[in-house]
Amino acid sequence: MTAAVEDGAATEPEYDEAAIRFLGVMWGEGYLSPGGPAEVDRVLAGIDLKGKSILDFGCGAGGITLHIARAYRPAEIVGYDVEQPVIDRARAAAVAQGLSSATRFVASPPGRLPFDDGAFDVVFSKDAMIHVPDKEALFAELFRVLKPGGVLAASDWLIGHDGEPSADMQDYIAAEGLSFGMASSHRYLRAMAKAGFADGVAESRNGWYRDVARGELERLKGPLYAQAVAAVGEAYVAKNIRTWTAMQKVLDSGEHCPTHLRASRPAAGIRP
């Protein structure tokens, strides 16, 4: 769930070993965003990935990248992230699962993506673009590395408006303690179109995650509590109970809008 495009000084990882362990308890080993394989499959619905070259932008600890490699049989899937701890975890998981030949994991500092123009048939991302405040720079880079005729299929955490975040949203973002650059679906679609993407679509998943997050909070307080404490300690779990409680408020209000995004790079010679 981590990624960045803007250049900037190196900082301490936001997704350290404790975060990776905790989110593994909540969402499954190697997953740093909710929904598991089923939600990944919904993002990719209708796209033929067999034999294709795929970029997983903001791959985190690699759970999604490995699921795509195993389930869809692409020619290659490249997981990209700016944080070395999650890339180290992803590489180790690929070896353990026998998927090293079908996957490659790349870490690089924020800035221009370390891939050639038109390198990928499909660009995928799952809840990582929230960490990139400059959506215009983000989609320009994703457009650049996508082949003409290629597809962008993504999910991200959006805000439901273009105004200032509410007090509840500010409380939630502060509770997360992560570099969130939230934007509305309108801004995402404008940035996608400006980069050259065609047929941009945004589908709110607020209703789905509103209910899922409520269940996550109940399990964290109940049957998952002991396992989570064993993984990261009581203080870390208590902090995340506060975070999930704050998140539930902005999900219930509709201000927090997990959203599916789909667009394409026009084939050569075709204007968007």
CSV table of N, CA and C in Angstrom, one decimal, residues 31-103:
chain,number,residue,atom,x,y,z
A,31,TYR,N,-0.6,-8.7,2.7
A,31,TYR,CA,-1.6,-7.7,2.3
A,31,TYR,C,-1.5,-6.5,3.2
A,32,LEU,N,-1.4,-5.3,2.6
A,32,LEU,CA,-1.4,-4.1,3.3
A,32,LEU,C,-2.6,-3.2,3.0
A,33,SER,N,-3.6,-3.9,2.4
A,33,SER,CA,-4.9,-3.2,2.1
A,33,SER,C,-6.0,-4.2,2.2
A,34,PRO,N,-7.2,-3.8,2.4
A,34,PRO,CA,-8.3,-4.8,2.7
A,34,PRO,C,-8.9,-5.5,1.5
A,35,GLY,N,-9.6,-6.6,1.8
A,35,GLY,CA,-10.4,-7.2,0.8
A,35,GLY,C,-9.8,-8.5,0.3
A,36,GLY,N,-8.5,-8.7,0.5
A,36,GLY,CA,-7.9,-10.0,0.1
A,36,GLY,C,-8.0,-10.2,-1.4
A,37,PRO,N,-7.8,-11.5,-1.8
A,37,PRO,CA,-7.8,-11.8,-3.2
A,37,PRO,C,-9.1,-11.5,-3.9
A,38,ALA,N,-10.2,-11.6,-3.2
A,38,ALA,CA,-11.5,-11.4,-3.8
A,38,ALA,C,-11.6,-9.9,-4.3
A,39,GLU,N,-11.2,-9.0,-3.5
A,39,GLU,CA,-11.2,-7.6,-3.9
A,39,GLU,C,-10.3,-7.3,-5.1
A,40,VAL,N,-9.1,-7.9,-5.0
A,40,VAL,CA,-8.2,-7.8,-6.2
A,40,VAL,C,-8.8,-8.3,-7.5
A,41,ASP,N,-9.5,-9.4,-7.4
A,41,ASP,CA,-10.1,-10.0,-8.5
A,41,ASP,C,-11.2,-9.1,-9.1
A,42,ARG,N,-11.9,-8.4,-8.2
A,42,ARG,CA,-13.0,-7.4,-8.6
A,42,ARG,C,-12.3,-6.2,-9.3
A,43,VAL,N,-11.2,-5.7,-8.9
A,43,VAL,CA,-10.5,-4.7,-9.6
A,43,VAL,C,-10.1,-5.1,-11.0
A,44,LEU,N,-9.7,-6.3,-11.1
A,44,LEU,CA,-9.2,-6.8,-12.4
A,44,LEU,C,-10.3,-7.5,-13.3
A,45,ALA,N,-11.5,-7.4,-12.9
A,45,ALA,CA,-12.6,-8.2,-13.6
A,45,ALA,C,-12.6,-7.8,-15.1
A,46,GLY,N,-12.6,-8.8,-15.9
A,46,GLY,CA,-12.8,-8.6,-17.3
A,46,GLY,C,-11.5,-8.3,-18.1
A,47,ILE,N,-10.4,-8.3,-17.4
A,47,ILE,CA,-9.1,-8.0,-18.1
A,47,ILE,C,-8.3,-9.3,-18.2
A,48,ASP,N,-7.9,-9.6,-19.4
A,48,ASP,CA,-7.1,-10.8,-19.7
A,48,ASP,C,-5.6,-10.6,-19.4
A,49,LEU,N,-5.1,-11.2,-18.4
A,49,LEU,CA,-3.7,-10.9,-18.0
A,49,LEU,C,-2.8,-12.0,-18.4
A,50,LYS,N,-3.3,-13.1,-19.0
A,50,LYS,CA,-2.4,-14.2,-19.3
A,50,LYS,C,-1.4,-13.8,-20.4
A,51,GLY,N,-0.1,-14.0,-20.1
A,51,GLY,CA,1.0,-13.7,-21.0
A,51,GLY,C,1.3,-12.2,-21.1
A,52,LYS,N,0.7,-11.4,-20.2
A,52,LYS,CA,0.9,-9.9,-20.3
A,52,LYS,C,2.0,-9.5,-19.3
A,53,SER,N,2.5,-8.3,-19.5
A,53,SER,CA,3.5,-7.7,-18.6
A,53,SER,C,2.7,-6.7,-17.7
A,54,ILE,N,2.9,-6.9,-16.4
A,54,ILE,CA,2.0,-6.1,-15.4
A,54,ILE,C,2.9,-5.4,-14.4
A,55,LEU,N,2.6,-4.2,-14.1
A,55,LEU,CA,3.2,-3.4,-13.0
A,55,LEU,C,2.2,-3.3,-11.9
A,56,ASP,N,2.6,-3.8,-10.7
A,56,ASP,CA,1.9,-3.6,-9.5
A,56,ASP,C,2.5,-2.4,-8.8
A,57,PHE,N,1.8,-1.2,-8.9
A,57,PHE,CA,2.4,0.0,-8.4
A,57,PHE,C,2.0,0.2,-6.9
A,58,GLY,N,3.0,0.2,-6.0
A,58,GLY,CA,2.8,0.3,-4.6
A,58,GLY,C,2.5,-1.1,-4.1
A,59,CYS,N,3.3,-2.1,-4.4
A,59,CYS,CA,3.0,-3.5,-4.2
A,59,CYS,C,3.1,-3.9,-2.7
A,60,GLY,N,3.7,-3.0,-1.8
A,60,GLY,CA,3.7,-3.4,-0.4
A,60,GLY,C,4.5,-4.7,-0.2
A,61,ALA,N,4.0,-5.6,0.7
A,61,ALA,CA,4.7,-6.8,1.0
A,61,ALA,C,4.4,-7.9,0.1
A,62,GLY,N,3.8,-7.7,-1.1
A,62,GLY,CA,3.8,-8.6,-2.2
A,62,GLY,C,2.6,-9.6,-2.2
A,63,GLY,N,1.7,-9.6,-1.2
A,63,GLY,CA,0.7,-10.6,-1.2
A,63,GLY,C,-0.2,-10.5,-2.5
A,64,ILE,N,-0.5,-9.3,-2.9
A,64,ILE,CA,-1.3,-9.1,-4.1
A,64,ILE,C,-0.5,-9.5,-5.4
A,65,THR,N,0.7,-9.1,-5.5
A,65,THR,CA,1.5,-9.4,-6.6
A,65,THR,C,1.6,-10.9,-6.8
A,66,LEU,N,1.8,-11.6,-5.7
A,66,LEU,CA,1.9,-13.1,-5.8
A,66,LEU,C,0.6,-13.7,-6.2
A,67,HIS,N,-0.5,-13.2,-5.7
A,67,HIS,CA,-1.8,-13.7,-6.0
A,67,HIS,C,-2.0,-13.5,-7.5
A,68,ILE,N,-1.7,-12.4,-8.1
A,68,ILE,CA,-1.9,-12.1,-9.5
A,68,ILE,C,-1.0,-13.1,-10.3
A,69,ALA,N,0.2,-13.3,-9.9
A,69,ALA,CA,1.1,-14.2,-10.6
A,69,ALA,C,0.6,-15.6,-10.6
A,70,ARG,N,0.0,-16.0,-9.5
A,70,ARG,CA,-0.4,-17.4,-9.4
A,70,ARG,C,-1.8,-17.6,-10.1
A,71,ALA,N,-2.7,-16.7,-10.0
A,71,ALA,CA,-4.0,-16.9,-10.5
A,71,ALA,C,-4.2,-16.5,-11.9
A,72,TYR,N,-3.4,-15.6,-12.4
A,72,TYR,CA,-3.7,-15.0,-13.8
A,72,TYR,C,-2.6,-15.4,-14.8
A,73,ARG,N,-1.5,-15.9,-14.4
A,73,ARG,CA,-0.4,-16.4,-15.3
A,73,ARG,C,0.0,-15.3,-16.3
A,74,PRO,N,0.4,-14.2,-15.8
A,74,PRO,CA,1.0,-13.2,-16.7
A,74,PRO,C,2.4,-13.6,-17.1
A,75,ALA,N,2.9,-13.0,-18.2
A,75,ALA,CA,4.3,-13.3,-18.6
A,75,ALA,C,5.3,-12.9,-17.4
A,76,GLU,N,5.0,-11.7,-16.9
A,76,GLU,CA,5.7,-11.2,-15.7
A,76,GLU,C,4.9,-10.2,-15.0
A,77,ILE,N,5.0,-10.1,-13.7
A,77,ILE,CA,4.5,-9.0,-12.9
A,77,ILE,C,5.6,-8.4,-12.1
A,78,VAL,N,5.7,-7.1,-12.2
A,78,VAL,CA,6.7,-6.4,-11.4
A,78,VAL,C,6.1,-5.6,-10.3
A,79,GLY,N,6.5,-5.9,-9.1
A,79,GLY,CA,6.0,-5.2,-7.9
A,79,GLY,C,6.9,-4.0,-7.6
A,80,TYR,N,6.4,-2.8,-7.6
A,80,TYR,CA,7.2,-1.6,-7.3
A,80,TYR,C,6.8,-1.0,-6.0
A,81,ASP,N,7.8,-0.5,-5.2
A,81,ASP,CA,7.5,0.2,-4.0
A,81,ASP,C,8.7,1.1,-3.7
A,82,VAL,N,8.5,2.1,-2.8
A,82,VAL,CA,9.5,3.0,-2.4
A,82,VAL,C,10.2,2.5,-1.1
A,83,GLU,N,9.6,1.6,-0.4
A,83,GLU,CA,10.0,1.2,0.9
A,83,GLU,C,10.7,-0.2,0.9
A,84,GLN,N,12.0,-0.2,1.3
A,84,GLN,CA,12.7,-1.4,1.2
A,84,GLN,C,12.2,-2.6,2.1
A,85,PRO,N,11.7,-2.3,3.3
A,85,PRO,CA,11.2,-3.4,4.2
A,85,PRO,C,10.1,-4.2,3.5
A,86,VAL,N,9.2,-3.6,2.8
A,86,VAL,CA,8.1,-4.4,2.2
A,86,VAL,C,8.6,-5.1,1.0
A,87,ILE,N,9.6,-4.5,0.3
A,87,ILE,CA,10.1,-5.2,-0.9
A,87,ILE,C,10.9,-6.5,-0.4
A,88,ASP,N,11.7,-6.3,0.7
A,88,ASP,CA,12.4,-7.5,1.2
A,88,ASP,C,11.4,-8.6,1.6
A,89,ARG,N,10.3,-8.3,2.2
A,89,ARG,CA,9.3,-9.3,2.5
A,89,ARG,C,8.7,-9.9,1.3
A,90,ALA,N,8.4,-9.1,0.3
A,90,ALA,CA,7.8,-9.6,-1.0
A,90,ALA,C,8.8,-10.6,-1.7
A,91,ARG,N,10.0,-10.2,-1.7
A,91,ARG,CA,11.0,-11.1,-2.4
A,91,ARG,C,11.1,-12.5,-1.7
A,92,ALA,N,11.1,-12.4,-0.4
A,92,ALA,CA,11.2,-13.7,0.4
A,92,ALA,C,10.0,-14.5,0.2
A,93,ALA,N,8.8,-13.9,0.2
A,93,ALA,CA,7.6,-14.6,0.0
A,93,ALA,C,7.5,-15.2,-1.4
A,94,ALA,N,8.1,-14.5,-2.4
A,94,ALA,CA,8.1,-15.1,-3.8
A,94,ALA,C,8.9,-16.4,-3.8
A,95,VAL,N,10.1,-16.3,-3.1
A,95,VAL,CA,10.9,-17.5,-3.1
A,95,VAL,C,10.2,-18.7,-2.4
A,96,ALA,N,9.6,-18.3,-1.2
A,96,ALA,CA,8.9,-19.4,-0.4
A,96,ALA,C,7.8,-20.0,-1.2
A,97,GLN,N,7.1,-19.2,-2.1
A,97,GLN,CA,5.9,-19.7,-2.8
A,97,GLN,C,6.3,-20.2,-4.2
A,98,GLY,N,7.6,-20.3,-4.5
A,98,GLY,CA,8.0,-20.8,-5.8
A,98,GLY,C,7.6,-19.9,-7.0
A,99,LEU,N,7.5,-18.6,-6.8
A,99,LEU,CA,7.0,-17.7,-7.8
A,99,LEU,C,8.1,-16.7,-8.2
A,100,SER,N,9.3,-16.9,-7.9
A,100,SER,CA,10.4,-16.0,-8.3
A,100,SER,C,10.5,-15.8,-9.8
A,101,SER,N,10.3,-16.9,-10.5
A,101,SER,CA,10.5,-16.7,-12.0
A,101,SER,C,9.4,-15.9,-12.6
A,102,ALA,N,8.3,-15.7,-12.0
A,102,ALA,CA,7.1,-15.0,-12.6
A,102,ALA,C,7.0,-13.6,-12.0
A,103,THR,N,7.8,-13.3,-11.0
A,103,THR,CA,7.7,-12.0,-10.3
A,103,THR,C,9.1,-11.3,-10.2
